[in-house]
Coordinates of C-alpha atoms and ligand atoms in Angstrom, one line a residue:
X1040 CA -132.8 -91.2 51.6
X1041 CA -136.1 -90.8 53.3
X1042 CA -135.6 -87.5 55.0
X1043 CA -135.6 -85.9 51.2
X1044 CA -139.0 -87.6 50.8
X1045 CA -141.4 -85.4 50.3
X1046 CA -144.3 -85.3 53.2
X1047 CA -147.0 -86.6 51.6
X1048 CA -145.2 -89.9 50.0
X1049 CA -144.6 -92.2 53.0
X1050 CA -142.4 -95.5 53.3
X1051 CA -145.7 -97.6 51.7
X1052 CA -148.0 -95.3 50.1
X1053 CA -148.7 -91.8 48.7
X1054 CA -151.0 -89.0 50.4
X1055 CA -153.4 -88.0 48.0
X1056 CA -156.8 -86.7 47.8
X1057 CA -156.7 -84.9 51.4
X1058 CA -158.3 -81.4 51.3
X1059 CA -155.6 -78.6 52.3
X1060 CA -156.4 -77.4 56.2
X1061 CA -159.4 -75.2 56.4
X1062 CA -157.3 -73.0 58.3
X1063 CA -156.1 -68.8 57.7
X1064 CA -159.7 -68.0 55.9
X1065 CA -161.1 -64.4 56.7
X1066 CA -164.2 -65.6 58.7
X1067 CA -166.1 -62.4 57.4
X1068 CA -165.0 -62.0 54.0
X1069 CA -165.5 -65.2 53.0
X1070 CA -169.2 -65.4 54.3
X1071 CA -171.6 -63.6 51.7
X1072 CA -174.2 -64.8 53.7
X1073 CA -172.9 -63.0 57.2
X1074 CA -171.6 -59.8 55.2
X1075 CA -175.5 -59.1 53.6
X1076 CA -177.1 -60.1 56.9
X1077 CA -175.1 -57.8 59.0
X1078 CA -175.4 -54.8 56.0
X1079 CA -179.3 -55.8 56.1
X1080 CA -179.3 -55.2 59.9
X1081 CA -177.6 -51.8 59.6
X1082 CA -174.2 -52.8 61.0
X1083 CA -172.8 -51.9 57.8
X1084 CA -170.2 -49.4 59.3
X1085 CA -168.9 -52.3 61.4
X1086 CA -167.5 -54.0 58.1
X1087 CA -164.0 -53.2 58.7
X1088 CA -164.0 -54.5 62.2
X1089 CA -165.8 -57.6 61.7
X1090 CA -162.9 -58.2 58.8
X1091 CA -160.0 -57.8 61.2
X1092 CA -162.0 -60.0 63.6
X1093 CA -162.7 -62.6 60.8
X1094 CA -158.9 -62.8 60.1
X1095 CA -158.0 -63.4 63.5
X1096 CA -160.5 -65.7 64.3
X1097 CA -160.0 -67.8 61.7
X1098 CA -156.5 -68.0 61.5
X1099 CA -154.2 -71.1 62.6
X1100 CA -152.8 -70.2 65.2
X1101 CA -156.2 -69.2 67.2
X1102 CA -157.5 -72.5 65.7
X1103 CA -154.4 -73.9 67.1
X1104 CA -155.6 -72.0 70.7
X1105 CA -158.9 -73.8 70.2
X1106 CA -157.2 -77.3 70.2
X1107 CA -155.4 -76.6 73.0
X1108 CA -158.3 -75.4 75.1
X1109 CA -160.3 -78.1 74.2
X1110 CA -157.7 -81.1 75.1
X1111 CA -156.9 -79.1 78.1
X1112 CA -160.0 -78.7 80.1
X1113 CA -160.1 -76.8 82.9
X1114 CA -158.9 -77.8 86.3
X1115 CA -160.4 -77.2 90.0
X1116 CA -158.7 -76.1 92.6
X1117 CA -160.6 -75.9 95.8
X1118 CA -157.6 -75.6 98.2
X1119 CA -153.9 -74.1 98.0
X1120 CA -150.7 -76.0 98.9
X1121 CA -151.6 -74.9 102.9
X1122 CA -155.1 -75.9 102.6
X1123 CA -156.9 -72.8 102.5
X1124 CA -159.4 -72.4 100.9
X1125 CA -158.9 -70.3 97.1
X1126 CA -161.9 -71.9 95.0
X1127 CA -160.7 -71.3 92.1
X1128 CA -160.5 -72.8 88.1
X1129 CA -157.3 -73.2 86.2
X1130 CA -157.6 -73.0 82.7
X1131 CA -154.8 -73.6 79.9
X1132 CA -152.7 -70.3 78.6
X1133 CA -154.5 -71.0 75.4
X1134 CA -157.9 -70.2 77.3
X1135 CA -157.1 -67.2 78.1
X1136 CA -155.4 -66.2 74.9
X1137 CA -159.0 -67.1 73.4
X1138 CA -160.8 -64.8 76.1
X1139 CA -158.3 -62.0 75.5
X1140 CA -159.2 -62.1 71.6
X1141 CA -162.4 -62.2 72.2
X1142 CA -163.1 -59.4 74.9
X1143 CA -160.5 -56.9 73.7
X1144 CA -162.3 -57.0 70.2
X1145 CA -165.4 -56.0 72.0
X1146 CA -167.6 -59.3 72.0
X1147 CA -168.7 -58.8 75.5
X1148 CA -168.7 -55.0 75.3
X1149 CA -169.9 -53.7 72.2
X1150 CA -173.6 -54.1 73.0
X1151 CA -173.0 -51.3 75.9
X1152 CA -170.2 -49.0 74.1
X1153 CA -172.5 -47.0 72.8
X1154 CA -171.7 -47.3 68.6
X1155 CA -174.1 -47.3 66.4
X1156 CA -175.7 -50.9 65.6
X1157 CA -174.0 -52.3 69.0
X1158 CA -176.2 -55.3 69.2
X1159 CA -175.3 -55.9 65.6
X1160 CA -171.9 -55.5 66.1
X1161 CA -172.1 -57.5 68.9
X1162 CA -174.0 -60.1 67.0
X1163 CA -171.4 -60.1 64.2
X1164 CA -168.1 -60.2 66.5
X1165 CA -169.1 -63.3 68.4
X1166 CA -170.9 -65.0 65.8
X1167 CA -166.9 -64.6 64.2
X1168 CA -165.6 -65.9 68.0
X1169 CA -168.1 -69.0 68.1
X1170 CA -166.3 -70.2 64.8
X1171 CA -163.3 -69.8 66.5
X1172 CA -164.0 -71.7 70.1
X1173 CA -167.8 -71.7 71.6
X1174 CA -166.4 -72.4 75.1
X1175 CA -164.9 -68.9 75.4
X1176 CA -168.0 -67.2 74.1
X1177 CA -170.1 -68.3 77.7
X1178 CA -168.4 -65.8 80.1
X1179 CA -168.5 -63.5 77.4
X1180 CA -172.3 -64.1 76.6
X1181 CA -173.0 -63.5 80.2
X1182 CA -170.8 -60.8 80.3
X1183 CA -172.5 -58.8 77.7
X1184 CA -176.0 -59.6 79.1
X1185 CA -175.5 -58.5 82.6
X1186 CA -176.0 -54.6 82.1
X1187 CA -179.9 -55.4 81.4
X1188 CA -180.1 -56.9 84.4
X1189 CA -177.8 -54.3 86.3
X1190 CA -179.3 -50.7 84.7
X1191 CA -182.4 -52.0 87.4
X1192 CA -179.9 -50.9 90.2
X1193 CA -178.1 -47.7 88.9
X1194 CA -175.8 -47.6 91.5
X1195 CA -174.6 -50.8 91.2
X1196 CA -174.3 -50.3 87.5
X1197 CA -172.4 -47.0 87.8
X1198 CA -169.6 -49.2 89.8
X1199 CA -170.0 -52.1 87.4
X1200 CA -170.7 -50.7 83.9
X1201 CA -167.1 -49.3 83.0
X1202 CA -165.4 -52.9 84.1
X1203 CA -167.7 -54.4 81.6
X1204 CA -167.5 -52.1 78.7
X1205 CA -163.7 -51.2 78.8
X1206 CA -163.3 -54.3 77.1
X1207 CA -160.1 -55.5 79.1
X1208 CA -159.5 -59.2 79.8
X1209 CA -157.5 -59.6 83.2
X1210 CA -157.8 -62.7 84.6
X1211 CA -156.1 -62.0 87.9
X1212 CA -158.0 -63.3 91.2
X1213 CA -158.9 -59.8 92.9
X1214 CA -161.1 -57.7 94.1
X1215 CA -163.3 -55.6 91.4
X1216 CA -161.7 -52.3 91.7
X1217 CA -158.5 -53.4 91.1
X1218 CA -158.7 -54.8 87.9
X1219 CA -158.6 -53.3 84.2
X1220 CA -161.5 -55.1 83.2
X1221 CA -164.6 -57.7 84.5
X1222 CA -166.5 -60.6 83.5
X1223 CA -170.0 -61.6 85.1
X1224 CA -171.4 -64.7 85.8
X1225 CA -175.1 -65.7 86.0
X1226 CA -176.5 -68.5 88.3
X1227 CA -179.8 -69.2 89.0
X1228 CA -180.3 -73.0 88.3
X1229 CA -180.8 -75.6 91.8
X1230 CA -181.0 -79.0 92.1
X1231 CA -184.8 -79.2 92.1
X1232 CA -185.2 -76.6 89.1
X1233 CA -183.9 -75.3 86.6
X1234 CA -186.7 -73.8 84.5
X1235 CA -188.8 -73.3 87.7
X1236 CA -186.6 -71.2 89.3
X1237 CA -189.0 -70.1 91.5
X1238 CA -188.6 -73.4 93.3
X1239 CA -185.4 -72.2 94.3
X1240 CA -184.3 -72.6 97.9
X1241 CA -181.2 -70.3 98.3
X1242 CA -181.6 -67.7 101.4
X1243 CA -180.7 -64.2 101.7
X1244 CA -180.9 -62.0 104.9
X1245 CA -179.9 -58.8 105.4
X1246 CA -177.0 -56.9 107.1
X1247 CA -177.1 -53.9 109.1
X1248 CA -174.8 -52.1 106.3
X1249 CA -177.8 -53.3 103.8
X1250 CA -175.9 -55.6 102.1
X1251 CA -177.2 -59.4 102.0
X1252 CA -176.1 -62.6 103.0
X1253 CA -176.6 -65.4 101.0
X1254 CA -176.6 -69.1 101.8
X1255 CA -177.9 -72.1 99.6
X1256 CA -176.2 -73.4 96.2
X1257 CA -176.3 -73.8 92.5
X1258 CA -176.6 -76.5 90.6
X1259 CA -175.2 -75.1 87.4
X1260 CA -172.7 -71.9 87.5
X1261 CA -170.7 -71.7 83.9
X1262 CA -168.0 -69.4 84.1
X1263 CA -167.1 -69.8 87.8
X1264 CA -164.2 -67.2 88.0
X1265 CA -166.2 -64.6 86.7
X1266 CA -165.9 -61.4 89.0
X1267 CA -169.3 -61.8 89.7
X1268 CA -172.8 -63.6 89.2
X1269 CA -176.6 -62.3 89.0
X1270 CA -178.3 -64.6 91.4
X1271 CA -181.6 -65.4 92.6
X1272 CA -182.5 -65.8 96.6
X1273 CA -185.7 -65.5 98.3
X1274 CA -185.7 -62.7 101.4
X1275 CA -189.2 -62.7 103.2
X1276 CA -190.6 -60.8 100.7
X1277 CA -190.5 -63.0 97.9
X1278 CA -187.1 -64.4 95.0
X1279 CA -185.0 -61.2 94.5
X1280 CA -182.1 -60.8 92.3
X1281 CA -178.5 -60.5 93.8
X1282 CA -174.9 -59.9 92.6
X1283 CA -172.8 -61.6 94.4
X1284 CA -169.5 -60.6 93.8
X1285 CA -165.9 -62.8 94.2
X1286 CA -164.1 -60.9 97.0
X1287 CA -166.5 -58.7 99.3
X1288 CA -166.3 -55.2 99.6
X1289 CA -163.0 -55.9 102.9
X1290 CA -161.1 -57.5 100.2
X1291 CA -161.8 -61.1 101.6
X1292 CA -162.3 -64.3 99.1
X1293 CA -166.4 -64.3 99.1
X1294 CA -167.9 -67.3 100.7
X1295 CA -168.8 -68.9 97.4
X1296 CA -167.6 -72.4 97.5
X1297 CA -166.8 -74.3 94.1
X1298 CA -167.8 -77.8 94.9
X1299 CA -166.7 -79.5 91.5
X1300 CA -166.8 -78.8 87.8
X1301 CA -169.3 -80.7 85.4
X1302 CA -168.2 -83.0 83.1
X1303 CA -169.9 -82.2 80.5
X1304 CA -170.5 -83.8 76.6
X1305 CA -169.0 -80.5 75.3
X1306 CA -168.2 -77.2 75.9
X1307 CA -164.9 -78.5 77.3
X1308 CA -163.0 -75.6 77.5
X1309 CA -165.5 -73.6 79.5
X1310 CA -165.8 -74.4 83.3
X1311 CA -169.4 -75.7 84.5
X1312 CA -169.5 -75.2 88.1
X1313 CA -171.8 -76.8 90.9
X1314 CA -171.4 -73.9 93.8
X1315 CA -172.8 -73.3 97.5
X1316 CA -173.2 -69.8 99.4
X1317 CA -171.7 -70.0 102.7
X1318 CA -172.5 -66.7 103.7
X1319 CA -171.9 -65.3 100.9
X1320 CA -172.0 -61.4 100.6
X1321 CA -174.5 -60.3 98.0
X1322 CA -175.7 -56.8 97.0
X1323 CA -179.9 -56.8 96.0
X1324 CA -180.5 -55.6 92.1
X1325 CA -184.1 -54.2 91.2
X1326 CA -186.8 -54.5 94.0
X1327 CA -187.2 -56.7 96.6
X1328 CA -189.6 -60.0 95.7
X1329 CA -189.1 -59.2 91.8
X1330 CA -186.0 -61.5 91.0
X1331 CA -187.6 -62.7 88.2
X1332 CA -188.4 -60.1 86.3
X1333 CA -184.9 -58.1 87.0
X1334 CA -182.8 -61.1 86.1
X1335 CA -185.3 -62.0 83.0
X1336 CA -183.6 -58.7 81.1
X1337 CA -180.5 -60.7 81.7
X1338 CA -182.1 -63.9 80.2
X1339 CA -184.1 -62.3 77.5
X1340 CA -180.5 -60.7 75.8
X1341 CA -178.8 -64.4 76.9
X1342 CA -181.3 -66.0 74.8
X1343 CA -180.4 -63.9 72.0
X1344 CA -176.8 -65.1 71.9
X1345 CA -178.5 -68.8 72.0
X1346 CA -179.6 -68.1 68.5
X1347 CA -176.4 -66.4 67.4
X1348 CA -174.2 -69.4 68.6
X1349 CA -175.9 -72.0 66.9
X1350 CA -176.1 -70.1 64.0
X1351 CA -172.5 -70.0 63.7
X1352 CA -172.0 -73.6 64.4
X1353 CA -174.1 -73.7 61.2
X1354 CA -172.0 -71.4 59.6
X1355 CA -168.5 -73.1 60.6
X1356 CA -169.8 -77.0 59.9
X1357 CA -171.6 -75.9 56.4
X1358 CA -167.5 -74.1 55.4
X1359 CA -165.9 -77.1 56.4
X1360 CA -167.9 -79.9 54.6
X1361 CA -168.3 -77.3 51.2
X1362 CA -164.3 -77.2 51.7
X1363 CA -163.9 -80.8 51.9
X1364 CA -166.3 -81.7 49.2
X1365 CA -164.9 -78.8 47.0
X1366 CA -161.3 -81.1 47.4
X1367 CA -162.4 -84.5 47.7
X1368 CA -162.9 -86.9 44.8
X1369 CA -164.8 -90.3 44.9
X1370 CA -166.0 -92.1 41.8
X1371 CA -163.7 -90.0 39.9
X1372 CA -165.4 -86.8 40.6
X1373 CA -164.9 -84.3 43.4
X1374 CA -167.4 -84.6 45.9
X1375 CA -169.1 -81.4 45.1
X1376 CA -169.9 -82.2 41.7
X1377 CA -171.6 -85.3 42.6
X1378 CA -175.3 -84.6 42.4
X1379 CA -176.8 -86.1 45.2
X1380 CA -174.1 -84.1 47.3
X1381 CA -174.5 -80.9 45.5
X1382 CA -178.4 -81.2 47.3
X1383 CA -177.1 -81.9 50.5
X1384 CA -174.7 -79.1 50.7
X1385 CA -177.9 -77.1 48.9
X1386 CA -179.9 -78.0 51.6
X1387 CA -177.5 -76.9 54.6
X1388 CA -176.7 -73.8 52.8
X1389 CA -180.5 -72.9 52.9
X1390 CA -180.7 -73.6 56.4
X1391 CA -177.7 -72.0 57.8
X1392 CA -178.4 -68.5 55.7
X1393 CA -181.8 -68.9 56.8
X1394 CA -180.5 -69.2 60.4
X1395 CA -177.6 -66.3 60.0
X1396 CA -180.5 -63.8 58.3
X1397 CA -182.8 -64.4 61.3
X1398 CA -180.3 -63.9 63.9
X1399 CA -179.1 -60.0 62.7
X1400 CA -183.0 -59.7 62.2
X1401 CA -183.5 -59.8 65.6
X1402 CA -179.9 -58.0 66.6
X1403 CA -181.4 -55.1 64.6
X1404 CA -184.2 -55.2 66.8
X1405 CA -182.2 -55.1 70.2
X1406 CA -180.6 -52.0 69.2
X1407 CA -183.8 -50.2 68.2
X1408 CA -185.5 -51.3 71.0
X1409 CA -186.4 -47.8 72.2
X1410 CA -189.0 -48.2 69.2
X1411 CA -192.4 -50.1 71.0
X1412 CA -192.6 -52.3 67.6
X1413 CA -189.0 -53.4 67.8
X1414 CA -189.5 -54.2 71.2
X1415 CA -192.3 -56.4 70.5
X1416 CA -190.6 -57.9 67.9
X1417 CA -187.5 -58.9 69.8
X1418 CA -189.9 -60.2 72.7
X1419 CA -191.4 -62.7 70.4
X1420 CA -188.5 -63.7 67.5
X1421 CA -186.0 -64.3 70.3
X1422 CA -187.7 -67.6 71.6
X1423 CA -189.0 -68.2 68.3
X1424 CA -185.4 -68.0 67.1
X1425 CA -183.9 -69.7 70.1
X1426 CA -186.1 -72.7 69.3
X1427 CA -186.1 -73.7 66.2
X1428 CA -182.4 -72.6 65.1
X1429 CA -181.0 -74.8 68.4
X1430 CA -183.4 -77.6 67.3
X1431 CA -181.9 -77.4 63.7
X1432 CA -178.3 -77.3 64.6
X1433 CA -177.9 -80.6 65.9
X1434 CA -178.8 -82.5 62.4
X1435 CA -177.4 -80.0 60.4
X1436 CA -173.8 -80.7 62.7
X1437 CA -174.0 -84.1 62.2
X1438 CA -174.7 -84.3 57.9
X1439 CA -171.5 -81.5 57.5
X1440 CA -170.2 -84.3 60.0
X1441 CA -170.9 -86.6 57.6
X1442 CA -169.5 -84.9 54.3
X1443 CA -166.6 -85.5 55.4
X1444 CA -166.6 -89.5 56.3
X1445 CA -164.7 -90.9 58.5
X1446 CA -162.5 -88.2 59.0
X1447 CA -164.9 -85.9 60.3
X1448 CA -165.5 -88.3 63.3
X1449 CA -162.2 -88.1 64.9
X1450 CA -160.5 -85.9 66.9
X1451 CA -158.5 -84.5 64.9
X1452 CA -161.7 -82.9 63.1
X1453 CA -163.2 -79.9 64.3
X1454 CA -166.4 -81.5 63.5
X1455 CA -166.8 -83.7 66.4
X1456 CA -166.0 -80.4 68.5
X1457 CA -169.3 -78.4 67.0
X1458 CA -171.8 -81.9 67.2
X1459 CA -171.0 -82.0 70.9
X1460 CA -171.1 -78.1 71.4
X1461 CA -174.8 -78.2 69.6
X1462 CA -177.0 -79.2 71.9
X1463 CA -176.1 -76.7 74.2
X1464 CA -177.7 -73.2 73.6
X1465 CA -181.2 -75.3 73.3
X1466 CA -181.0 -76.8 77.1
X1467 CA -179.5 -73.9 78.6
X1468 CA -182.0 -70.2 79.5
X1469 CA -185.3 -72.1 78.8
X1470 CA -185.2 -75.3 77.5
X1471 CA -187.4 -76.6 74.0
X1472 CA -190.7 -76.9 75.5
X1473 CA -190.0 -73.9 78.1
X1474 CA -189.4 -71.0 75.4
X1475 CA -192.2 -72.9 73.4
X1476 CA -194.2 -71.8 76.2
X1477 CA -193.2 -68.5 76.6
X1478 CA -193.8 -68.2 73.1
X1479 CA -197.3 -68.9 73.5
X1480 CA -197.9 -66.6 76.7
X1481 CA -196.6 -64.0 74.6
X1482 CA -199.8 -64.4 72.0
X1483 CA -201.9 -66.4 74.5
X1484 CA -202.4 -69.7 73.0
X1485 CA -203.1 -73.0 74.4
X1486 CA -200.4 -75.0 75.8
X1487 CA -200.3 -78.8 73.8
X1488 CA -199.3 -77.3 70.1
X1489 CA -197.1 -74.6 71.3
X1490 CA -194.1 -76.4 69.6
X1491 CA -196.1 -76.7 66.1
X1492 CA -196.6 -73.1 67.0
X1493 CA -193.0 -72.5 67.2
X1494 CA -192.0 -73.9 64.5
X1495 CA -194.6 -72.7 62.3
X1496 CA -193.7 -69.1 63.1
X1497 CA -189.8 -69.4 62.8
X1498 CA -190.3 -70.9 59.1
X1499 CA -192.7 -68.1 58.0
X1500 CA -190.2 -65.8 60.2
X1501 CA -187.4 -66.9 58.3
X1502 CA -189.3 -66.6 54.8
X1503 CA -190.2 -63.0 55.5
X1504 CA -186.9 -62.2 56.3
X1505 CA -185.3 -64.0 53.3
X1506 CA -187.3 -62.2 51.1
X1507 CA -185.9 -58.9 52.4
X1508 CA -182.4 -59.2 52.4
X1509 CA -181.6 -62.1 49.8
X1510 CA -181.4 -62.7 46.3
X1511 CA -184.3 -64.4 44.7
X1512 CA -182.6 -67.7 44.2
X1513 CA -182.3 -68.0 48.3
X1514 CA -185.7 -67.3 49.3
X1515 CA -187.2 -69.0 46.8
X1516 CA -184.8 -72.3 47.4
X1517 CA -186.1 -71.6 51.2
X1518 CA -189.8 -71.7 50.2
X1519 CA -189.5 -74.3 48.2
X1520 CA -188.0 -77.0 50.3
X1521 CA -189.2 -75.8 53.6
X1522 CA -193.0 -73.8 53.5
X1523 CA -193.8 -76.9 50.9
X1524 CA -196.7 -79.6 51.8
X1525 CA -194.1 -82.5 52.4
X1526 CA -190.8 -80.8 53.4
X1527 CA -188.1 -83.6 53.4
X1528 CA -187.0 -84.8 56.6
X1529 CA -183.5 -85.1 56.5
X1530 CA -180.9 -82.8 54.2
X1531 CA -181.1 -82.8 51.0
X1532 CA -184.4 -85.1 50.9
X1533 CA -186.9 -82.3 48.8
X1534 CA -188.0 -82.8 45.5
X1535 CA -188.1 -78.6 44.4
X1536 CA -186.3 -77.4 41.8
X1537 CA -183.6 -75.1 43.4
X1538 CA -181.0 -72.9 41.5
X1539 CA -178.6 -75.3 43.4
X1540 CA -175.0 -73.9 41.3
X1541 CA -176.3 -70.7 42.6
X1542 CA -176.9 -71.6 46.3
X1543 CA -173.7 -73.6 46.1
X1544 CA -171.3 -70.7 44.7
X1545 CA -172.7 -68.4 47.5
X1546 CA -172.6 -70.3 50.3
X1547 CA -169.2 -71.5 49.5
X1548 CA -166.3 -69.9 51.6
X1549 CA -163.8 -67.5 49.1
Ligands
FAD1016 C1 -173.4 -76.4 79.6 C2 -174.5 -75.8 80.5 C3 -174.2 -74.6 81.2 C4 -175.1 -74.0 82.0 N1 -174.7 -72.9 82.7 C5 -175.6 -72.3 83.6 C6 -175.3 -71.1 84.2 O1 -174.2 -70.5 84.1 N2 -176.2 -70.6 85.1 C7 -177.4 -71.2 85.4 O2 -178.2 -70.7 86.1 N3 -177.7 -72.4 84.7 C8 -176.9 -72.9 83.8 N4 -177.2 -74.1 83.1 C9 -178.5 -74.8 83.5 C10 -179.6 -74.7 82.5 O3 -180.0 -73.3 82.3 C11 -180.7 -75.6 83.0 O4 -180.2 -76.9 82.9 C12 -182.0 -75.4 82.2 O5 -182.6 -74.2 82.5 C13 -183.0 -76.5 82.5 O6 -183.2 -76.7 83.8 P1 -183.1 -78.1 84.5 O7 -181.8 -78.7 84.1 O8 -183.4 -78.0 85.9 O9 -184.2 -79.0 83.8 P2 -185.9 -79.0 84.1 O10 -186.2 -77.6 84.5 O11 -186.1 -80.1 85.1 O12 -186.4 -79.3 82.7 C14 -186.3 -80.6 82.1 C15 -187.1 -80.7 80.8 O13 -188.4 -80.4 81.1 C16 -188.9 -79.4 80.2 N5 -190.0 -78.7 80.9 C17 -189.9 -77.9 82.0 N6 -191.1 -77.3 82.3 C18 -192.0 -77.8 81.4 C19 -193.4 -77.6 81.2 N7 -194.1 -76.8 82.0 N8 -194.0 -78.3 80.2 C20 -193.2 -79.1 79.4 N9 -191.9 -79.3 79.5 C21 -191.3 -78.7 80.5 C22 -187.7 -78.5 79.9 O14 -187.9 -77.9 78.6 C23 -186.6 -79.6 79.8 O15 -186.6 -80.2 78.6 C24 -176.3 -74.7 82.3 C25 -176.7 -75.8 81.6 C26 -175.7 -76.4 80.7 C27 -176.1 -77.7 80.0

């Protein structure tokens, strides 16, 4: 008899008032939010991509890939069965399913293909690919930042550049020119400092065929079987930026040793690696003694996709908890039509539009860049950006975490997957207090209130931009609860009138 019960009535009880899975939703189309920010930023063309992308990336069976990933973190593997040395990282099948989504649609390439609006298009693939499984979007980050770095050494680049933008993932263990496509790495962090990198201790000398050797370690190396990494090692004259690729140019393994993966709070499907240079063969990028500066193109496009992460985690925990509230009753009302939870949701919709409509802001800026103004502009909204959307992620991650009760605390929940992952993009390329500061060498200020400053200047940043590219009942909602003399301080605390059915009906995924 009970194998013709239906699932949901079990031996003592009913299942009832569970939302459906949040799964098989077109991550693009059902975002009015994304779809205006990326028109706004002149990516309109890219629509139809972005909609194949969205239905990929959020359908089950890559959400399926994302379990799988996470619950199967990757493994080192120092030695082989003879004990020779192979330093290398095994990740599940499902990771590697996730990267070849995510590079063959162009996440790490699109920047450098050469279409029109690549930055946005960049910007609006992986913000699609960070809903689906942030782990995967690190090597890719990296990936699409290292031609900044690399255009300082054309000759390099003209080896490297085609790897990179022929958007092919091929995860075989071999030297460069034999694979269809590349990922780079980026390591620069020590033991002793991370943001003072110019404490760094790592060595390099040169060889008579004027290539380097490198020998010192890393403290922090994400991604370690990408094809290569941008480095930093001092030579006589001063820190000087390096790629040191996996296999040198006599097709041996490279003498880049993978001492043991980080165990991190999140970002579990993405190997952390603590690495030395034993050796290691390294070719210079840019001039001699200006590592900084050559590696900081690198950083400054990173620290762009350290805004457009977060603000997807936004994106992805403010769907879930409208999607649970929109199918969960409690005092025999759903969820969302309780009023004090209509002005949470309110609130996180605000924020995460706010945080989406910055980010393609500034995307539109990378690919006008040419332009001295745009320029400018990028050089002083990406910190600004990186900042104050990392340091709004975390709570924002925890009340969509909350929306949901219990249920969003276990496991089984993606939530608990983006509250660990949101921390991340704020501690890693120039922690708070560090891109508060370069914030305020950028317009010279004094050094105590540069994180007043910061945040000052991403709220009327975020206003300005709202008013451009939003309806009126967005903006407004934004000015009212957040440029107001006591902005409430958690979600939902403000006392404003907002247009909060209208906030509610757009923010909600269709
Ligand atoms: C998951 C993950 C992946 C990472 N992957 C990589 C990678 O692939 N490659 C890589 O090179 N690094 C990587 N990192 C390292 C990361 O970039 C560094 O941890 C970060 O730059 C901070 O450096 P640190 O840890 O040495 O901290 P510190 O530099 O010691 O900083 C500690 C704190 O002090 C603050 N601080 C520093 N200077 C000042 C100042 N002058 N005034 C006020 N406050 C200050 C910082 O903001 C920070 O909050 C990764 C980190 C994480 C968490």
């Amino acid at each position: 008899m009970s194998a013709l019960r239906p699932r949901s009535q079990l031996e003592t009880h009913d299942v009832f008032n569970q939302p459906p899975p949040f799964e098989d939703v077109n991550l693009f189309t059902s975002d009015v939010a994304l779809q205006a920010a990326v028109a706004a930023a002149g990516g309109e063309m890219h629509a139809e991509r972005l909609s194949a992308f969205g239905a990929r990336t959020g359908s089950a069976e890559t959400a399926a890939w994302a379990m799988q990933a996470n619950e199967n973190s990757p493994r080192l593997r120092v030695f082989d069965r003879y004990g020779q040395r192979i330093d290398e990282v095994e990740f599940h099948p499902a990771y590697h399913r996730l990267m070849t989504l995510g590079v063959e649609a162009g996440v790490s390439s699109a920047a450098w293909s050469g279409v029109a609006a690549g930055h946005v298009l960049h910007a609006g693939l992986e913000f699609l690919m960070a809903q689906a499984e942030p782990g995967v979007c690190c090597p890719m980050t990296m990936t699409a930042a290292a031609p900044a770095a690399l255009r300082c050494q054309p000759d390099l680049a003209a080896r490297w550049l085609p790897k990179i933008v022929a958007s092919r993932y091929d995860p075989s263990s071999q030297p460069m020119h034999g694979k269809s496509g590349v990922t780079i790495g980026m390591a620069m962090t020590e033991k002793q400092g991370g943001s003072d990198v110019r404490a760094n201790t790592t060595r390099a000398v040169r060889r008579d065929d004027g290539g380097y050797v490198l020998t010192g370690h890393k403290w922090f190396c994400s991604a370690p079987m990408s094809d290569a990494f941008l480095t930093l090692a001092s030579t006589d004259n001063g820190l000087t930026c390096f790629l040191a690729p996996r296999w040198t140019p006599d097709g041996e393994r490279n003498g880049i040793h993978l001492m043991r993966l980080k165990d991190k709070l999140g970002d579990r499907a993405n190997a952390s690696a603590e690495i030395e240079y034993h050796g290691a063969y390294a070719e210079m990028v840019g001039e001699e003694g200006r590592g900084v500066p050559t590696i900081i193109e690198m950083v400054h496009a990173t620290r762009f996709d350290c805004i457009l992460a977060p603000a997807a985690y936004m994106r992805q925990a403010l769907a879930n908890a409208l999607w649970h509230a929109a199918h969960r009753t409690a005092f025999q009302r759903k969820l969302i039509d309780q009023p004090l939870m209509r002005s949470v949701l309110a609130d996180m919709a605000i924020e995460s539009e706010a945080a989406t409509a910055l980010t393609f802001r500034i995307a539109k800026s990378f690919d006008e860049s040419a332009d001295e103004g745009a320029a400018a502009f990028a050089r002083i909204a990406t910190p600004i950006g990186k900042y104050w959307i990392n340091k709004r992620v975390v709570n924002l991650a925890y009340e969509a975490m909350e929306v949901q009760g219990g249920g969003g605390y276990v496991e089984d929940s993606v939530m608990t997957r983006i509250y660990r992952q949101s921390p991340l993009n704020s501690i890693w390329e120039g922690s708070g207090n560090v891109v508060c500061l370069d914030i305020r060498r950028a317009i010279r200020r004094d050094q105590r209130s540069a994180r007043r400053l910061a945040e000052t200047m991403a709220l009327a940043l975020q206003g300005a931009v709202l008013s451009q590219n939003t309806p009126g009942f967005v903006c407004d909602a934004f000015c009212a609860t957040r440029l107001c003399d006591h902005p409430g301080l958690s979600c939902g605390a403000f006392d404003a009138t907002i247009d909060v059915d209208a906030v509610l009906s757009r923010a909600m995924p269709h």
